[in-house]
Each structure stands twice: as structure tokens, then as C-alpha cells.
Short mmCIF file of C-alpha atoms in Angstrom, two decimals:
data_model
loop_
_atom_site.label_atom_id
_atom_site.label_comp_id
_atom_site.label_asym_id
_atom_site.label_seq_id
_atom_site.Cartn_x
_atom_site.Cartn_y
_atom_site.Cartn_z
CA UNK I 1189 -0.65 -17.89 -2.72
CA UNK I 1190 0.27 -14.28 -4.21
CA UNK I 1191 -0.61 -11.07 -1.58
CA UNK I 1192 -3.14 -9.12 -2.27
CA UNK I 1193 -5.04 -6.50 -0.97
CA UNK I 1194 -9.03 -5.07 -0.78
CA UNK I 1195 -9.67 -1.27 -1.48
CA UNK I 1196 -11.34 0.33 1.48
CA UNK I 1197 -12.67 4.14 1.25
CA UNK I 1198 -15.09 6.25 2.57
CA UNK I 1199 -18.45 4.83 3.24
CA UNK I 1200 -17.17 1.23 3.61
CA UNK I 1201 -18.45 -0.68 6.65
CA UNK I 1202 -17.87 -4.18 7.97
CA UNK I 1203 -14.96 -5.87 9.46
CA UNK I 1204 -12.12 -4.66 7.23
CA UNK I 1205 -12.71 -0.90 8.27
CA UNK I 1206 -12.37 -2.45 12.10
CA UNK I 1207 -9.45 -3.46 11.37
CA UNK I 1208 -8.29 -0.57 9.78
CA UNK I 1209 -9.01 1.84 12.95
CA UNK I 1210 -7.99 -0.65 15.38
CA UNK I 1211 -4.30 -0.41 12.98
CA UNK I 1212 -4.37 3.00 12.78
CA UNK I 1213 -4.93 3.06 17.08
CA UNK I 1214 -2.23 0.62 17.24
CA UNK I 1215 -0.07 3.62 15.21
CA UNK I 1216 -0.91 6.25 17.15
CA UNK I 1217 -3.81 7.41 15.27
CA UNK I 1218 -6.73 6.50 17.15
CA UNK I 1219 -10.11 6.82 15.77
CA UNK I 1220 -13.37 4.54 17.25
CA UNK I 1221 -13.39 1.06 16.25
CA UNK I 1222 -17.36 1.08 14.91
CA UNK I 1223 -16.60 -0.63 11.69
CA UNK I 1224 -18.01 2.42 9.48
CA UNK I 1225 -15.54 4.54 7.26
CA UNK I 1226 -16.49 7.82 7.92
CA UNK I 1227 -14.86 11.74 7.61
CA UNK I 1228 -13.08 11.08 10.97
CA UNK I 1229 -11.50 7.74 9.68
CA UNK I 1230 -10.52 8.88 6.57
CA UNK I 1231 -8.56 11.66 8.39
CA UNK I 1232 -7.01 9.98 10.25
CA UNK I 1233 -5.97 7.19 7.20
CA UNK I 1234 -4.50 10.55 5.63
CA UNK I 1235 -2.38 11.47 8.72
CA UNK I 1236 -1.41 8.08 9.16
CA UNK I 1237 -0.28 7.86 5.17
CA UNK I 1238 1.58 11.72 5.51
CA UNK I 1239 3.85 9.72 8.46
CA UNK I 1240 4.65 6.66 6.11
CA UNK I 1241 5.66 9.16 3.15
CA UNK I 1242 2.54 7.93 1.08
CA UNK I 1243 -0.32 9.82 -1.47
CA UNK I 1244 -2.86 11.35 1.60
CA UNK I 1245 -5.80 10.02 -0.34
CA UNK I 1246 -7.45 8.56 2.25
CA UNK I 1247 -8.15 5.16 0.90
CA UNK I 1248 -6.47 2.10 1.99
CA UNK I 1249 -5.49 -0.26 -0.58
CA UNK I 1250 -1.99 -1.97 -2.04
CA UNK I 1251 0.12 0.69 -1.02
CA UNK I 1252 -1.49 1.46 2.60
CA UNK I 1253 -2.19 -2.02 3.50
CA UNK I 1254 1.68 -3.45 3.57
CA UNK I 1255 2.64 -0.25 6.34
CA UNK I 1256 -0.88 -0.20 8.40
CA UNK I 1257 -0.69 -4.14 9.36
CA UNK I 1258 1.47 -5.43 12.12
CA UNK I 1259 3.10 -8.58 12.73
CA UNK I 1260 1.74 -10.46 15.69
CA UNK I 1261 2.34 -14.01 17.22
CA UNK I 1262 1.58 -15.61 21.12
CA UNK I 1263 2.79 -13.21 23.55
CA UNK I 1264 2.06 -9.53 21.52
CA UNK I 1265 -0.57 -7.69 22.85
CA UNK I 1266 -2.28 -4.64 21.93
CA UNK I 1267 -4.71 -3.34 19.47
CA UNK I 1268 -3.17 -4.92 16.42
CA UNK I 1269 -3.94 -8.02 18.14
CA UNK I 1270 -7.55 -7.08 18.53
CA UNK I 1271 -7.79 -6.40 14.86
CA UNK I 1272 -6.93 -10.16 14.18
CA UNK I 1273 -9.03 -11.25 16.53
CA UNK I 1274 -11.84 -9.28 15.50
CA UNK I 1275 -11.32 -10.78 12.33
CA UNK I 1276 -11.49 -14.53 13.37
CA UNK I 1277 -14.35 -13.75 15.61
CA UNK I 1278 -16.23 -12.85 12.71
CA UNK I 1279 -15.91 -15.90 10.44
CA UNK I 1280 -17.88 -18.00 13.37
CA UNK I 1281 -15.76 -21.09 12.90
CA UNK I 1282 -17.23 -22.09 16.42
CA UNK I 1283 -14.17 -20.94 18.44
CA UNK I 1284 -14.87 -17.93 20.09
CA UNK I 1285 -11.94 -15.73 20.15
CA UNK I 1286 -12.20 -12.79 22.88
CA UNK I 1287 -11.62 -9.37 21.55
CA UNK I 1288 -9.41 -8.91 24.57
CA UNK I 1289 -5.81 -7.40 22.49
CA UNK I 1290 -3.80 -10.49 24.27
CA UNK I 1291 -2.42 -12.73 22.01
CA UNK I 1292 -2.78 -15.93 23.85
CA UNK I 1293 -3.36 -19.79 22.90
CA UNK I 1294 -7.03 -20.00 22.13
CA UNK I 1295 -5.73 -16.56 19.55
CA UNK I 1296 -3.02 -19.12 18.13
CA UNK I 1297 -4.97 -21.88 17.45
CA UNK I 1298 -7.67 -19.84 15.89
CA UNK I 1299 -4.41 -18.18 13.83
CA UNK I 1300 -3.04 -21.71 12.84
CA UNK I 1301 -6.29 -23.44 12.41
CA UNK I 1302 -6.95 -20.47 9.40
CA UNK I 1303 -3.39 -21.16 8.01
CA UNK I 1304 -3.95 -24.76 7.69
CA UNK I 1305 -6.68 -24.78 5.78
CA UNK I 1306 -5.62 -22.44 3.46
CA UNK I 1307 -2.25 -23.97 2.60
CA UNK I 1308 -0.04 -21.56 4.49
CA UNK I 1309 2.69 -22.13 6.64
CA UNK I 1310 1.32 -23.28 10.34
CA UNK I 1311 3.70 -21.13 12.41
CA UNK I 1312 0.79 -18.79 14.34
CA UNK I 1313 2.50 -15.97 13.03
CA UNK I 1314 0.37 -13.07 11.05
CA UNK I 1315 2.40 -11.81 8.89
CA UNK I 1316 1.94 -10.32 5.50
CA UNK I 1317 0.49 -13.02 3.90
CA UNK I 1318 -2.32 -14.23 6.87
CA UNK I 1319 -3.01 -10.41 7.09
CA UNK I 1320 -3.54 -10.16 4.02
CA UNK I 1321 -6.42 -13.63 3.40
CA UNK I 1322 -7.98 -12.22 6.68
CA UNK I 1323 -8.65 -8.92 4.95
CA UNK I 1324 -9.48 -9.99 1.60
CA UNK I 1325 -11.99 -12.19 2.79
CA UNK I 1326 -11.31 -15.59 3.19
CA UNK I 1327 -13.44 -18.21 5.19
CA UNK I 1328 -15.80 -16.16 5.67
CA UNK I 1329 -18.82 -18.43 5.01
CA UNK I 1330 -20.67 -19.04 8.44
CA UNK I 1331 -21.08 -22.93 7.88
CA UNK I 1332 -20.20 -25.51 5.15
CA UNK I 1333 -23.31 -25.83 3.44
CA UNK I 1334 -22.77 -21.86 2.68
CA UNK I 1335 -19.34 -22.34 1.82
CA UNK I 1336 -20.66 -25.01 -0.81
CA UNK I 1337 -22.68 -22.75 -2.16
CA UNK I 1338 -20.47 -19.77 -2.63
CA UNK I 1339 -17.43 -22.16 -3.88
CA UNK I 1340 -19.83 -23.87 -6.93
CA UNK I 1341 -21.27 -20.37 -7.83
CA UNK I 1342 -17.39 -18.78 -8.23
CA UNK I 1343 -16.42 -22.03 -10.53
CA UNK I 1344 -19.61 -21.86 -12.50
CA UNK I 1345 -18.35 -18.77 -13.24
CA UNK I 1346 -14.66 -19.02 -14.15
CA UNK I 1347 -13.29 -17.68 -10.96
CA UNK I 1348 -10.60 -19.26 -9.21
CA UNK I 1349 -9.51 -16.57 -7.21
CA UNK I 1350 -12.67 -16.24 -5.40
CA UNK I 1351 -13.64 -19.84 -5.68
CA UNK I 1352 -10.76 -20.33 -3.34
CA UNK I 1353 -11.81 -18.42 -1.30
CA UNK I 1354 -14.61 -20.79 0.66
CA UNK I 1355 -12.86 -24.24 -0.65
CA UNK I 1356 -12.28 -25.63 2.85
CA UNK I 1357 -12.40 -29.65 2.76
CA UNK I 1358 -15.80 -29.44 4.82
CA UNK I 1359 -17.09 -26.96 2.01
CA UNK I 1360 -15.61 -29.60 -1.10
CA UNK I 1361 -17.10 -32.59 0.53
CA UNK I 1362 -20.50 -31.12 0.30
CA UNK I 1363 -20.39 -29.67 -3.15
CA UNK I 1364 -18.99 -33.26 -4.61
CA UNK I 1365 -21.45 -35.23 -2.21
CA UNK I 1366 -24.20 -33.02 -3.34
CA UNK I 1367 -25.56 -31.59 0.32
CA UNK I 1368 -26.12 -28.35 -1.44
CA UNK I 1369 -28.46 -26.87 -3.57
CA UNK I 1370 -26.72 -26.09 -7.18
CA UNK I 1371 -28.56 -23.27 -8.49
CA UNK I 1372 -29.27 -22.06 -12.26
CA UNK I 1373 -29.99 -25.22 -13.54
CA UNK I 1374 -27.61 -26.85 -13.15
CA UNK I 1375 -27.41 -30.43 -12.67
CA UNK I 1376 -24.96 -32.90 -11.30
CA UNK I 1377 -23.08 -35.70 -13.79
CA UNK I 1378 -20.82 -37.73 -11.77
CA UNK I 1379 -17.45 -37.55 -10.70
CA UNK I 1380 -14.48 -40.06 -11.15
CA UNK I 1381 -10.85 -40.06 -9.97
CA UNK I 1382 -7.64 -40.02 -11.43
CA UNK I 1383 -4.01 -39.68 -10.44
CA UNK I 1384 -4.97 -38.09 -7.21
CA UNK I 1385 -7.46 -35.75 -8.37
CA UNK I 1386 -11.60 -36.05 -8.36
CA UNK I 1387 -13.31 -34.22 -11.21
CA UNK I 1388 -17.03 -33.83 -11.19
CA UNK I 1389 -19.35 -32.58 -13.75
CA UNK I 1390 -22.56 -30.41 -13.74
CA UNK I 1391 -24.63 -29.77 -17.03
CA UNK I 1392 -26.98 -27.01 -17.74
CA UNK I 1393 -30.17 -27.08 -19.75
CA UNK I 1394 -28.92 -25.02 -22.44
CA UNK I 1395 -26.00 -27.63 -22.62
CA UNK I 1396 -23.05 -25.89 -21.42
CA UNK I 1397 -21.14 -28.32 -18.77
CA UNK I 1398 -19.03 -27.36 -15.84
CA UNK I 1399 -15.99 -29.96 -15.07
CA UNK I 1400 -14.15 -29.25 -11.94
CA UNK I 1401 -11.46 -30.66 -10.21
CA UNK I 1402 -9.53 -30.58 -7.00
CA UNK I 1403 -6.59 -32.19 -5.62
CA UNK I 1404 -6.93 -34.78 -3.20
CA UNK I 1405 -6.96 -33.73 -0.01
CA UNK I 1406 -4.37 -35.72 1.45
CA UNK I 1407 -1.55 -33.89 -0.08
CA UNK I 1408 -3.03 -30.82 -0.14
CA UNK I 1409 -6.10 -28.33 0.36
CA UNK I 1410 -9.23 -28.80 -1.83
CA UNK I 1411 -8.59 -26.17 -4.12
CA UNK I 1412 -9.47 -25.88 -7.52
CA UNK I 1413 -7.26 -27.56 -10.15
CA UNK I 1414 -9.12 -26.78 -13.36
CA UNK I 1415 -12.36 -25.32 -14.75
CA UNK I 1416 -13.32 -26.38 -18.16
CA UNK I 1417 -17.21 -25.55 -19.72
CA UNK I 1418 -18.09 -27.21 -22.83
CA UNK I 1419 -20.81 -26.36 -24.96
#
């Protein structure tokens, strides 16, 4: 799964900007953890960028990202840690996670639990790549039904990258057991399996037909394999 990384600038709010001031605390530019990008944030994103030899532009995106995140595992401490935990506080997966900056078990499991069912390696360790889904907003959905919801309204429109971005198991299971509503007209054809793989089909009154499929989850996550409309 590539790297990638969310723009955050001034006005932003939510979770993402907490974790960017808890970072920027955690590199000696501390700033209050409120979750709003405001003047005193962005100045401090600009001193922090003048110490890694970056543009001072105050926004934190592909280039800021990779040199504000730090590696953590079991045992680190800190506000770094925080910042993850923060972060898998807020999906409300059921575990609560203590926004305490120790790095303990109920932290890993929370940490592993989010790697397996995205596809990455289980080794507790965020890194580049597990910073990186916890920033750009994966699992986010509060329950599966949600999840569902989200995943069928990103492949009725063509887009993978966000599709995968709520495709637990749970979240498949309802979509292709239909325990969610499908909105826009849409309605449900049938599914059939082939070679590992279930494809399903929804049709629309104005014809067009959606054809997804996944890969079975046995050998892997339920992610999307293809997308094909027909008219």
C-alpha cells in the first residue's frame, strides 16, 4: 500500500492537527494540543520546517509529514506516543486506548489490531507507513454498518483509494449481505463466486450497473479487486 500523505493548513481542525502539535511538542516545539490549526500552530509548523531545512510555509503535507512523525513501538513513551494514541482513540473500535504518552500493551494491540486489518505487516511498530493510514484517515467509520455505507458510496463512484479506506471484513460482510441501506437507487443483483473472489452487482434505474469484487478473505483483506459500470 503506497505512502501518502493529507494536506493540513491553517484553519484545519480535527484529529490530524492533534497530532500535528502533539509532533511538533515531541520536537521541541510545543504548541497546545486543541485540535484547531491556528496562527500559533502554524508558527510553530514554520519553526519546526526552518530546523529540518524545509519551505517555512506553514502547511504540513508530503514533504513535512515524513520529518514531523516518529517511530514508536512498546516501551517509547512520550508525546509522539500520545499522538498515536489519540489517533486510535478516535476511530472508537471499542478499545479504549488512554491518552497517557506510554506505549504499553493495550497501545500495541490497538497498533497491531489496525495493521491487520489493513494488510500491513503485524509488528506493533508505527512507522512510516501506519503513520501515514492513521493520518490519512483510515478506519475511521464508528461501526460497520457506517463503514458499509461509506465503502459502497466510494465504489459507486470509481474510487478505490478511498473505498479502501472503510473495507474492513465486518464492513464487506454487510455491504454483500445487504445490512445497509444502498442509496441513489440503487438496487442489489446478486453475487456469485469464482476462483476465490465474490462479485456482486447493483443496478440503477437509469440502467447503469455497479459490479464489484473482493478477494476472499481468507488470503487476504476485503479490498476491492475491480469496479466495472455498464450501461
Amino acid at each position: 500500500m503506497p505512502v501518502t500523505w493529507p494536506l493540513v493548513t491553517l484553519g484545519a481542525t480535527g484529529e490530524d492537527v492533534k497530532s500535528i502539535q502533539y509532533l511538533l511538542t515531541a520536537h521541541g516545539h510545543p504548541v497546545a494540543v486543541d485540535g484547531t490549526f491556528g496562527p500559533l500552530t502554524r508558527a510553530a509548523v514554520e519553526a519546526f520546517q526552518t530546523s529540518r531545512g524545509l519551505t517555512a510555509d506553514g502547511e504540513v503535507g508530503p514533504q513535512t509529514w515524513p520529518e514531523l512523525i516518529v517511530q514508536v513501538s512498546q516501551g517509547s513513551d512520550g508525546d509522539a506516543v500520545r499522538a498515536v494514541q489519540s489517533q486510535l482513540h478516535s476511530r472508537g473500535s471499542g478499545t479504549v486506548i488512554a491518552v497517557d504518552g506510554i506505549f504499553g500493551p493495550m497501545t500495541a494491540g490497538a497498533v497491531t489490531g489496525f495493521q491487520e486489518l489493513l494488510g500491513l505487516t503485524v509488528d506493533g511498530i508505527v512507522g512510516p507507513q501506519t503513520w501515514s493510514l492513521l493520518v490519512d484517515g483510515y478506519l475511521t467509520a464508528p461501526d460497520a454498518q457506517t463503514a458499509a455505507q461509506r465503502t459502497f458510496a466510494a465504489w459507486s463512484e470509481h474510487n478505490e483509494a478511498a473505498a479502501r479506506k472503510d473495507a474492513t471484513p465486518g464492513a464487506v460482510a454487510q455491504l454483500f449481505a445487504q445490512t445497509f441501506s444502498a442509496a441513489d437507487g440503487w438496487s442489489f443483483e446478486g453475487c456469485q463466486g469464482a476462483a476465490g473472489h465474490i462479485y456482486c452487482s447493483w443496478r440503477r434505474s437509469n440502467g447503469k450497473e455497479l459490479r464489484i469484487g473482493v478477494e476472499d478473505a481468507v488470503v487476504a483483506p476485503f479490498y476491492a479487486a475491480d469496479i466495472v459500470e455498464f450501461t
